[in-house]
Tab-separated table of C-alpha atoms in Angstrom:
chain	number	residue	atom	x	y	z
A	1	UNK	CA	-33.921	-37.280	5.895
A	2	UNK	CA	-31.742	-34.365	6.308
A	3	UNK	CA	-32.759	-31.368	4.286
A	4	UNK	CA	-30.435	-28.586	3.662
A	5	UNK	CA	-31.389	-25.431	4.694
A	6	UNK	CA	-31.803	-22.596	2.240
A	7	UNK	CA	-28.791	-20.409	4.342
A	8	UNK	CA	-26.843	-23.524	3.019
A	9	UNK	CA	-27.983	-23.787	-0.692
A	10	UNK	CA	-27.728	-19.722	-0.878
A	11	UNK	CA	-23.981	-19.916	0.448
A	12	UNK	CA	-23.212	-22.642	-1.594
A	13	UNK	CA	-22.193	-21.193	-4.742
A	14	UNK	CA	-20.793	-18.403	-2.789
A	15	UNK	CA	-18.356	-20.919	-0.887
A	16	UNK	CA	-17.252	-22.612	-3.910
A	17	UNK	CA	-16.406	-19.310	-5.850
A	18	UNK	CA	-14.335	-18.469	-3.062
A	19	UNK	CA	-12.775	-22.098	-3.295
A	20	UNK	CA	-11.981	-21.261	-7.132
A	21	UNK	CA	-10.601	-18.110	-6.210
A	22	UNK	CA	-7.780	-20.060	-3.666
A	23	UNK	CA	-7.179	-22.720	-5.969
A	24	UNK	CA	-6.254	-20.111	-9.107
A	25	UNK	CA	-4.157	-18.172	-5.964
A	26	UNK	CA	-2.066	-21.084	-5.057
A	27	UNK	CA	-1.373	-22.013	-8.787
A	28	UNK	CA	-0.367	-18.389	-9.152
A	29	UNK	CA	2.167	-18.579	-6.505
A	30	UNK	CA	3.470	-21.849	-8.070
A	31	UNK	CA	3.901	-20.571	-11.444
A	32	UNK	CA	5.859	-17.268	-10.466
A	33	UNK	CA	8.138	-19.666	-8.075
A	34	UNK	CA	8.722	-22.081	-10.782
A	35	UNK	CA	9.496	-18.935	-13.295
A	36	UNK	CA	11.663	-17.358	-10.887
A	37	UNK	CA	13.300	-20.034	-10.131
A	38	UNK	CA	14.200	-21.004	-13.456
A	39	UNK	CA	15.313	-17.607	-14.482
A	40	UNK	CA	17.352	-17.904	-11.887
A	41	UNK	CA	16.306	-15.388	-9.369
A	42	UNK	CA	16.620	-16.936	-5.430
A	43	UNK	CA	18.881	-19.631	-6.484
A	44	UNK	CA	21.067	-18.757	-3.385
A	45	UNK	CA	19.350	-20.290	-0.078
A	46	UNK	CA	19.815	-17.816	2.625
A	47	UNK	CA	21.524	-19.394	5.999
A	48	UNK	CA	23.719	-22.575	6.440
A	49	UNK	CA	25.225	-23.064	2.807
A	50	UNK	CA	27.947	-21.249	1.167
A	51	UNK	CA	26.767	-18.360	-0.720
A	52	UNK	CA	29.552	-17.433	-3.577
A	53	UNK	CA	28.181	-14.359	-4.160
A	54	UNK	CA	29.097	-13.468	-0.457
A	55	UNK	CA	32.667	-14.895	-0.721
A	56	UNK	CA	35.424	-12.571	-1.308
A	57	UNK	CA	37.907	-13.210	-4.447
A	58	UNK	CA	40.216	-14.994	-2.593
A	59	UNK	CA	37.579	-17.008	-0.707
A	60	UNK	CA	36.120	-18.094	-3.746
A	61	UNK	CA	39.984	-19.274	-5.389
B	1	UNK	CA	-21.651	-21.371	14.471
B	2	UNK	CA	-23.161	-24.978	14.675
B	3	UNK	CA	-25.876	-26.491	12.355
B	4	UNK	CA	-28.713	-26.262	15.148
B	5	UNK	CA	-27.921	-22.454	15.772
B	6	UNK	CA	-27.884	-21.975	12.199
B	7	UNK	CA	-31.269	-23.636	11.619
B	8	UNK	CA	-32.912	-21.420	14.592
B	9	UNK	CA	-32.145	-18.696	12.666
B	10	UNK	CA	-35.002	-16.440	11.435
B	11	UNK	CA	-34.371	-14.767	8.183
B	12	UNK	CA	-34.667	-11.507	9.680
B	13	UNK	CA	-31.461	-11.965	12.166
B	14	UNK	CA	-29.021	-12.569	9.473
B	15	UNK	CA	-27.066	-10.024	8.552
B	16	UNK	CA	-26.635	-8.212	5.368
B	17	UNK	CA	-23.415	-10.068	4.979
B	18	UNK	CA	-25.314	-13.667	5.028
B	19	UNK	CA	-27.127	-12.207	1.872
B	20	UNK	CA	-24.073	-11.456	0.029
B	21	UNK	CA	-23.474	-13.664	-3.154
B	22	UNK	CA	-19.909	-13.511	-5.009
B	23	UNK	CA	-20.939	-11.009	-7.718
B	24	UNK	CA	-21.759	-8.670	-5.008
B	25	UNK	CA	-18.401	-8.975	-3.880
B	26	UNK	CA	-17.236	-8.478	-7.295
B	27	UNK	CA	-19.397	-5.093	-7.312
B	28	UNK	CA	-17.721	-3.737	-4.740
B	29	UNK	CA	-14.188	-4.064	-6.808
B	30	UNK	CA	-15.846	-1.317	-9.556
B	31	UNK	CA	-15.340	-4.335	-12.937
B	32	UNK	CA	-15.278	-1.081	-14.885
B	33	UNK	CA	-12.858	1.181	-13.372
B	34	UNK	CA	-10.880	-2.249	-13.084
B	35	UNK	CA	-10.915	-3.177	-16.782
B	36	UNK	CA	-9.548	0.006	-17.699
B	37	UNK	CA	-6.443	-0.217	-15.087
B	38	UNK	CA	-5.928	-3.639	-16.815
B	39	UNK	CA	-5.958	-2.249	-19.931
B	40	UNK	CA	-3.357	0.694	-19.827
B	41	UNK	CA	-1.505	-0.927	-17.113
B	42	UNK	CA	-0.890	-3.499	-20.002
B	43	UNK	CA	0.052	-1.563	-22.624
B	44	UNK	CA	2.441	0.072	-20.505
B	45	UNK	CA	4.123	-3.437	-19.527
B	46	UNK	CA	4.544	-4.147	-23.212
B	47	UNK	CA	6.068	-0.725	-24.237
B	48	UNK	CA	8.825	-0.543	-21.780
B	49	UNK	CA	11.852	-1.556	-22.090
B	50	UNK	CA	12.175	-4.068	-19.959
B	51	UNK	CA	12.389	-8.754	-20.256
B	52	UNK	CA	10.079	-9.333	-17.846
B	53	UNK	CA	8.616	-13.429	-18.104
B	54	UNK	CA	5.010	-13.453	-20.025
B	55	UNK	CA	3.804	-15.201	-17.106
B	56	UNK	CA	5.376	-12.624	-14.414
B	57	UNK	CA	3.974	-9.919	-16.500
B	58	UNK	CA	0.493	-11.562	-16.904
B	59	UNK	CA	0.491	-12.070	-12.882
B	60	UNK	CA	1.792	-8.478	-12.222
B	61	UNK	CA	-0.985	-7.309	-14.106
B	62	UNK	CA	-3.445	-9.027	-11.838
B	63	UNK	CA	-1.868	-7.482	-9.182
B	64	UNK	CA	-2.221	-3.732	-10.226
B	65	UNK	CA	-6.039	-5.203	-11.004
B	66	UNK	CA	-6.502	-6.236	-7.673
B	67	UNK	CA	-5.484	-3.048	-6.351
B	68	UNK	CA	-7.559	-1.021	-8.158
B	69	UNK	CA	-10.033	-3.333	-7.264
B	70	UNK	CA	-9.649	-2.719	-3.693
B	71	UNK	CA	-9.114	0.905	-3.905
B	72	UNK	CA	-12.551	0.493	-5.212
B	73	UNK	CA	-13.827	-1.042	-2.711
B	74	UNK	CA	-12.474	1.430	0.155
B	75	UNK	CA	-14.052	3.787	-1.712
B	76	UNK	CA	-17.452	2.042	-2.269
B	77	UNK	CA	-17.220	1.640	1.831
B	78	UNK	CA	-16.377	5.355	2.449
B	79	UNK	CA	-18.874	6.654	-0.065
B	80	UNK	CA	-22.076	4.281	0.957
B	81	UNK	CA	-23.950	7.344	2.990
B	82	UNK	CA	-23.803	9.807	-0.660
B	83	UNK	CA	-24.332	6.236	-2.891
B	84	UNK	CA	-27.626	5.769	-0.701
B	85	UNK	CA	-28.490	9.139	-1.983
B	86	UNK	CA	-28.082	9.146	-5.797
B	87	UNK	CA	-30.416	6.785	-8.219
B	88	UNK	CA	-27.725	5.885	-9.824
B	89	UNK	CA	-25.756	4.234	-7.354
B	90	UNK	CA	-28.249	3.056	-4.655
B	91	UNK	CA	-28.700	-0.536	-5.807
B	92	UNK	CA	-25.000	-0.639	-4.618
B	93	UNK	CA	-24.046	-3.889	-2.346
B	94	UNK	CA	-23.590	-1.554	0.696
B	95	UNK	CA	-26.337	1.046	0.032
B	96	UNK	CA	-29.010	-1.723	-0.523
B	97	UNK	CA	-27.744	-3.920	2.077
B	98	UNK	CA	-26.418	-6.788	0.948
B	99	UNK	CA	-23.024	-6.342	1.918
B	100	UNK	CA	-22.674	-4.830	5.404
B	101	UNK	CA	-20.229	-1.882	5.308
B	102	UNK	CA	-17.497	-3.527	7.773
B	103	UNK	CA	-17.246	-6.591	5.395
B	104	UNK	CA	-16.211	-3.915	2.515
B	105	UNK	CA	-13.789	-2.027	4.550
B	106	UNK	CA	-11.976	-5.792	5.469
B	107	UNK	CA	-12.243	-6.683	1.915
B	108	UNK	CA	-10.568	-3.330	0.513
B	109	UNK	CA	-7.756	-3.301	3.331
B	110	UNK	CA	-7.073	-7.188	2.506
B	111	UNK	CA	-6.764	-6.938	-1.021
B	112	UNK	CA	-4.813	-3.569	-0.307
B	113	UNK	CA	-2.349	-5.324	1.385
B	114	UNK	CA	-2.529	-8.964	-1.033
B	115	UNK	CA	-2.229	-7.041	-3.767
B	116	UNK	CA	1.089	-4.435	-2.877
B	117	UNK	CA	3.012	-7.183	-1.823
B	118	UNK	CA	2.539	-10.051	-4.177
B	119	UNK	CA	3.003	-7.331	-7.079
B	120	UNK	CA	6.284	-6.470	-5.120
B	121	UNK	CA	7.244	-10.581	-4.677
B	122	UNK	CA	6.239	-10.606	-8.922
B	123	UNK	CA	8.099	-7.148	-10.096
B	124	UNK	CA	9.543	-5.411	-8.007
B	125	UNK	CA	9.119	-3.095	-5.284
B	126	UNK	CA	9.300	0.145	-7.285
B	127	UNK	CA	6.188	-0.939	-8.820
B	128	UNK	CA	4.405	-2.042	-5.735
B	129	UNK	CA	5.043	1.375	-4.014
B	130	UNK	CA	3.585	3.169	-6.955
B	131	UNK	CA	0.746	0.916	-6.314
B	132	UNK	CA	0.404	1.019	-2.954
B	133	UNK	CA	0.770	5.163	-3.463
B	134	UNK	CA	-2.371	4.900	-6.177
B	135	UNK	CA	-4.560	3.022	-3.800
B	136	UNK	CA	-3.794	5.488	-1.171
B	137	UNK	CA	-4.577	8.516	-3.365
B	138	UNK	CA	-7.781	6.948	-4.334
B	139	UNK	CA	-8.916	5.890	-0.970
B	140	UNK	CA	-7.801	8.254	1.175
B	141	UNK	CA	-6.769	11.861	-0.685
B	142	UNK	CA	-9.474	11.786	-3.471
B	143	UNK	CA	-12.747	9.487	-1.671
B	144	UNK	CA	-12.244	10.621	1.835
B	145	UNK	CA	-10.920	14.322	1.085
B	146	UNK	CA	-10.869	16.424	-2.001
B	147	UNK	CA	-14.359	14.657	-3.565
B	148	UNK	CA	-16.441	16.555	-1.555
B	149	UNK	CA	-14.268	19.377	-0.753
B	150	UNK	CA	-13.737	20.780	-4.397
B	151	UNK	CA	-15.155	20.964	-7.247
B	152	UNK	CA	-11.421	19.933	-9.254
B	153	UNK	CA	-12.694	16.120	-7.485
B	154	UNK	CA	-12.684	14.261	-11.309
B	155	UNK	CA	-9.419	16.148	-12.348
B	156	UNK	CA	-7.437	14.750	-8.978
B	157	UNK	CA	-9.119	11.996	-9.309
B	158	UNK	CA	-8.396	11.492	-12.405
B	159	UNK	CA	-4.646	10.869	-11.346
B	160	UNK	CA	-5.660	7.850	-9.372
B	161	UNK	CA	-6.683	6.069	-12.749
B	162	UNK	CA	-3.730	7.589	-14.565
B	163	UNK	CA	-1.040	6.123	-12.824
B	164	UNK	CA	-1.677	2.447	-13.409
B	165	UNK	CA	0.477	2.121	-17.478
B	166	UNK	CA	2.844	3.799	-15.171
B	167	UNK	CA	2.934	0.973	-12.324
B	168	UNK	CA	2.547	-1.048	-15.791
B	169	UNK	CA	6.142	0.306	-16.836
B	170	UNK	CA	7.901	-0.121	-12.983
B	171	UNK	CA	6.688	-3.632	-13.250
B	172	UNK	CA	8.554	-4.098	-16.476
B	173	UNK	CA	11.616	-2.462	-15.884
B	174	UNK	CA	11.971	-1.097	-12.601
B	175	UNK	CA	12.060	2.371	-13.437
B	176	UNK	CA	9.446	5.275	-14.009
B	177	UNK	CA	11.363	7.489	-16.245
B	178	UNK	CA	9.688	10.794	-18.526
B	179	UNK	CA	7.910	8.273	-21.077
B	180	UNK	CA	5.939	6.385	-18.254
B	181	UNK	CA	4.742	9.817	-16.833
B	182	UNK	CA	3.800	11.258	-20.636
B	183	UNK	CA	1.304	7.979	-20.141
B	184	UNK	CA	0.049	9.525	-16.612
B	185	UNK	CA	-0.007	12.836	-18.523
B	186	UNK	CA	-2.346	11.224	-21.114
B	187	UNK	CA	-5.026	9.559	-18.698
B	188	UNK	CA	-4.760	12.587	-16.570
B	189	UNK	CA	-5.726	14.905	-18.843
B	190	UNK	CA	-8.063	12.694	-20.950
B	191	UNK	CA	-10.158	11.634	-17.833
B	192	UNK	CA	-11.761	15.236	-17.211
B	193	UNK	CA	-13.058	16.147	-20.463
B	194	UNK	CA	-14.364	12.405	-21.065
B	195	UNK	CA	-16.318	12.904	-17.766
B	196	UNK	CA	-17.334	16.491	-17.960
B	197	UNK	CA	-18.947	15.425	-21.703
B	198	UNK	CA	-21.136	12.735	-20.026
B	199	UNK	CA	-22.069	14.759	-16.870
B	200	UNK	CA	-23.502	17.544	-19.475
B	201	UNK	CA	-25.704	14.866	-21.005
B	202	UNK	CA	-26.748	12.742	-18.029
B	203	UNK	CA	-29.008	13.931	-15.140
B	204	UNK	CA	-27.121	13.070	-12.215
B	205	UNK	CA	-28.622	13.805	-8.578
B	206	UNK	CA	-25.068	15.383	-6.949
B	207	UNK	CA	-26.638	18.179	-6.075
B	208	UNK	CA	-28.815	16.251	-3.634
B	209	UNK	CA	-25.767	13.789	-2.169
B	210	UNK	CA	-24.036	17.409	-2.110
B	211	UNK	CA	-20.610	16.588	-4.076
B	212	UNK	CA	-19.397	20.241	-5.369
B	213	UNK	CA	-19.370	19.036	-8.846
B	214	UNK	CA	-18.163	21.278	-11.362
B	215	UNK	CA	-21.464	21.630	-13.413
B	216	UNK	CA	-23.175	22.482	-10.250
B	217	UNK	CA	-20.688	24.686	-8.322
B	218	UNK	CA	-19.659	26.771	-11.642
B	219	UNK	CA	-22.310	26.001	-13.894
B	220	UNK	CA	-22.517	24.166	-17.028
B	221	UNK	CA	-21.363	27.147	-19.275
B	222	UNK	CA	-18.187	26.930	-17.273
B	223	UNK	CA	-17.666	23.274	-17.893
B	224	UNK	CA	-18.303	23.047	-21.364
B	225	UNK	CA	-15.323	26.074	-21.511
B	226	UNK	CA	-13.522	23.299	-19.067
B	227	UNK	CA	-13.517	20.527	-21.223
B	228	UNK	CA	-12.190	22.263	-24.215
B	229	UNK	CA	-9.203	23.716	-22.195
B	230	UNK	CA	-8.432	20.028	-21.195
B	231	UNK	CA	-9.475	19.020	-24.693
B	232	UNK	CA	-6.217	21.520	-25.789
B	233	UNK	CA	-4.015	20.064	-22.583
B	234	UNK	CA	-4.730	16.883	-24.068
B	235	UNK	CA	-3.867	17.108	-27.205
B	236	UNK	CA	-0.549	18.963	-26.418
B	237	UNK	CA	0.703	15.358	-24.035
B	238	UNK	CA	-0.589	13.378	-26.693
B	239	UNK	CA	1.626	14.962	-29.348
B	240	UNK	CA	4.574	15.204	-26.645
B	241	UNK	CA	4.059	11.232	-26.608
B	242	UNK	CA	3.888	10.825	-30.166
B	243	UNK	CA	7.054	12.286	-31.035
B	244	UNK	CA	8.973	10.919	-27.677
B	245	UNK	CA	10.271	7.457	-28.146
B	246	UNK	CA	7.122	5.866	-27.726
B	247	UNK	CA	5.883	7.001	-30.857
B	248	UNK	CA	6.949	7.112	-34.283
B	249	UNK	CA	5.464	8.360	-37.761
B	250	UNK	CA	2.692	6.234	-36.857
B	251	UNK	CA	1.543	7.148	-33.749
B	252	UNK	CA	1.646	10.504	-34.739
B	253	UNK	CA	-0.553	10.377	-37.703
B	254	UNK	CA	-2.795	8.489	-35.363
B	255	UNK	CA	-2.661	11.176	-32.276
B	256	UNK	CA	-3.324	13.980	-35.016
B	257	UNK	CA	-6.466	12.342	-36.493
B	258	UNK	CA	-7.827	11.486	-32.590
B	259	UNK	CA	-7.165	14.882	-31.367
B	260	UNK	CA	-8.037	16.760	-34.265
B	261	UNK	CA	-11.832	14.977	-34.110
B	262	UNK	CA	-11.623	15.143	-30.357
B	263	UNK	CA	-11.536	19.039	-30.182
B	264	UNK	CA	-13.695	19.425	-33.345
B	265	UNK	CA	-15.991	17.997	-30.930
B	266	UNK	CA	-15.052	19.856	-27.697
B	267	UNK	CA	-15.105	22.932	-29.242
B	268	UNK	CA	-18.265	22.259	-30.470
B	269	UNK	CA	-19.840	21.480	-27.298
B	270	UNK	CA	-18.270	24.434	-25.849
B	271	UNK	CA	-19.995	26.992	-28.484
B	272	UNK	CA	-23.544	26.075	-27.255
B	273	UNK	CA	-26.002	26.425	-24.496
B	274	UNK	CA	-28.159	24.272	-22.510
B	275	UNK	CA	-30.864	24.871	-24.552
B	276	UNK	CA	-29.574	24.094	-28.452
B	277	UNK	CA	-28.420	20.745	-25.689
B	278	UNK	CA	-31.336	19.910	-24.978
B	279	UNK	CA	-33.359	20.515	-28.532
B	280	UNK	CA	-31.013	17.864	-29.957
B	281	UNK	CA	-31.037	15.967	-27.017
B	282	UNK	CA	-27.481	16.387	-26.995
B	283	UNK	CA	-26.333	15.263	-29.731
B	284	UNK	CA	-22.982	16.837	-29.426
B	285	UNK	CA	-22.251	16.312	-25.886
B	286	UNK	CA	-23.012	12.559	-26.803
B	287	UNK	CA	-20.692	12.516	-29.648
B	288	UNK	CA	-17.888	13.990	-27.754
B	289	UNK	CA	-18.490	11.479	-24.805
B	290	UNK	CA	-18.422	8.739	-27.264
B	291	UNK	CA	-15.227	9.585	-28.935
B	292	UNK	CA	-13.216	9.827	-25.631
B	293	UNK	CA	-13.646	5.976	-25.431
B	294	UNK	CA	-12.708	5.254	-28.864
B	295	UNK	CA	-9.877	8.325	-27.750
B	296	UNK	CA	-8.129	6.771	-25.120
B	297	UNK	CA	-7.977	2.769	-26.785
B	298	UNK	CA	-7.063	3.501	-29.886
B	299	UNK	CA	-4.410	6.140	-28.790
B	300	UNK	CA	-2.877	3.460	-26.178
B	301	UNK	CA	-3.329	0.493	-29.095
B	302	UNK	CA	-1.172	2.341	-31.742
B	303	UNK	CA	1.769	2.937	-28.781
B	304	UNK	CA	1.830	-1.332	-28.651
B	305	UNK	CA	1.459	-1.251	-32.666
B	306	UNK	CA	4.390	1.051	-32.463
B	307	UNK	CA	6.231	-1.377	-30.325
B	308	UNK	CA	5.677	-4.266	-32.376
B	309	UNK	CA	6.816	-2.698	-35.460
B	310	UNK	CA	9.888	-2.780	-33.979
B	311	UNK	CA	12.972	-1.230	-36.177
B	312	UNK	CA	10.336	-0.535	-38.984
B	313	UNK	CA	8.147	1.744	-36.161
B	314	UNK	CA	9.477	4.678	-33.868
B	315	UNK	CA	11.796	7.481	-34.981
């Protein structure tokens, strides 16, 4: 039977800290998109769509 | 690395790094120095001016914790030859080995960088150049420079931990105007006195890792004279604060009881020697030490009670 060796049981709670510490990360960076998002800040897309704040008056008429 | 390398290993060829659990890691981010950078970094998010989202706000202030953190770090890397040195800071990750140097440099210059820009994605970028400036005056101007050039090392130093209610404010409103710096002012000029009262009471082995501390280089007569100076510096800022618009009747009443016990007790320690110290086992040296904690969180408290009073709190 295979038996762990004790480099593996040491690292193990090392391994999944770090794993906690990515998963709380990425929901970090979800949270302040979704906030931004919905307070409106990068509602423009950058290239290949009209972007009205870039449109003149007239453009915009 | 494969499994069958791994299992030839003998204990003795892994590196310190292999030893390293999480909390070491954690170590090497100084909790302490952190906790306080969360806590006046928050109170000067909530007393600006400024809308920022709860949840923006909660994440910024991980941010400016993180970067304390790793200005910890770079500092716990640059500082491991004096920390082998001194009792108190030899069981260390670095100094007793269980976090090889190299991995702590990485660490601090990762989170350096993690931490600057997602505060600058979060906020804005005012605030993540202010923290990207405190890091650097941590790291590189006070560790790697002026702490073992001069003996002024805790009152530049100092200005490292004042600045983060300050990145607190930029995060808020984009801004740093005179109030946010009256908050530097306060930290800055709180920081020496707090530290001079527990250096005169605890037996710490500079002299040996050979940092020009100020008891050692000008003698504790000298610093006890030093403290009470700042002691009077401080209590001037805190009054400037009290009656700017971050205070109000409040506040004030509050800065003039903390300040008024603070130098009863500075002057106090000043007036004696080493030796009425040491035949009350420094009693007053203690009580002054302990004050400057109860000092600097009460003082920042009442400027968020003064905020939440709203119309009924300021002048």
């Amino acid at each position: 039977m295979h038996r762990d060796h004790e480099i593996h049981n040491r690292r193990k709670g090392r391994n999944f800290g770090l794993l906690a510490v990515l998963v709380v990360f990425i929901l970090l960076i979800f949270g302040v998109t979704v906030v931004k998002i919905r307070s409106g800040g990068l509602s423009e897309a950058f290239d290949h769509v009209l972007r009205p704040s870039a449109m003149g008056v007239e453009d915009g008429e | 690395m494969t499994d069958a390398s791994l299992h030839a290993l003998d204990r003795a060829e892994i590196g310190p790094a292999d030893e390293a659990g999480l909390g070491d890691y954690w170590q090497l981010l100084k909790p302490r120095l952190m906790s306080l950078s969360v806590f006046t970094a928050l109170v000067g998010l909530i007393v600006a001016p400024g809308d920022l989202h709860p949840f923006l706000g909660a994440t910024s202030i991980l941010w400016i914790a993180l970067g304390a953190g790793a200005s910890g770090a770079l500092n716990m890397w640059f500082d491991a030859d004096i920390d082998r040195v001194m009792r108190r800071t030899r069981n260390r990750p670095i100094p007793a080995g269980r976090v090889a140097p190299s991995d702590a440099l990485a660490l601090g210059l990762f989170l350096s960088a993690l931490s600057v820009v997602m505060l600058g994605l979060t906020a804005n970028w005012v605030a993540a150049g202010w923290l990207a400036f405190t890091i650097f005056f941590y790291a590189v101007i006070y560790s790697m420079w002026l702490k073992r050039t001069t003996s002024w090392n805790t009152v530049i130093g100092g200005l490292a931990g004042a600045f983060p209610p300050m990145i607190g404010w930029a995060a808020a409103t984009g801004g740093t105007p005179l109030e946010a710096w009256l908050l530097v002012g306060l930290i800055f000029m709180w920081t020496p006195p707090h530290f001079w009262a527990l250096a005169l009471f605890v037996k710490m082995d500079y002299h040996e890792a050979r940092i020009p501390m100020l008891t050692v280089t000008h003698g504790r007569d000298a610093t006890r004279r030093q403290a009470f100076l700042y002691a009077l510096g401080l209590a001037a800022v805190s009054l400037a604060t009290a009656v700017s618009s971050l205070g109000g009747p409040l506040t004030l009443a509050v800065a003039l009881v903390l300040n008024g016990v603070f130098l009863y007790h500075a002057f106090a320690v000043w007036r004696r020697d080493d030796a009425a110290s040491e035949a009350d086992r420094h009693a007053a040296e203690r009580a002054m030490f302990k004050w400057s904690l109860v000092y600097l969180f009460a003082h920042f408290s009442v400027f968020v009670a003064e905020a939440a009073l709203g119309s009924y709190g300021g002048w």
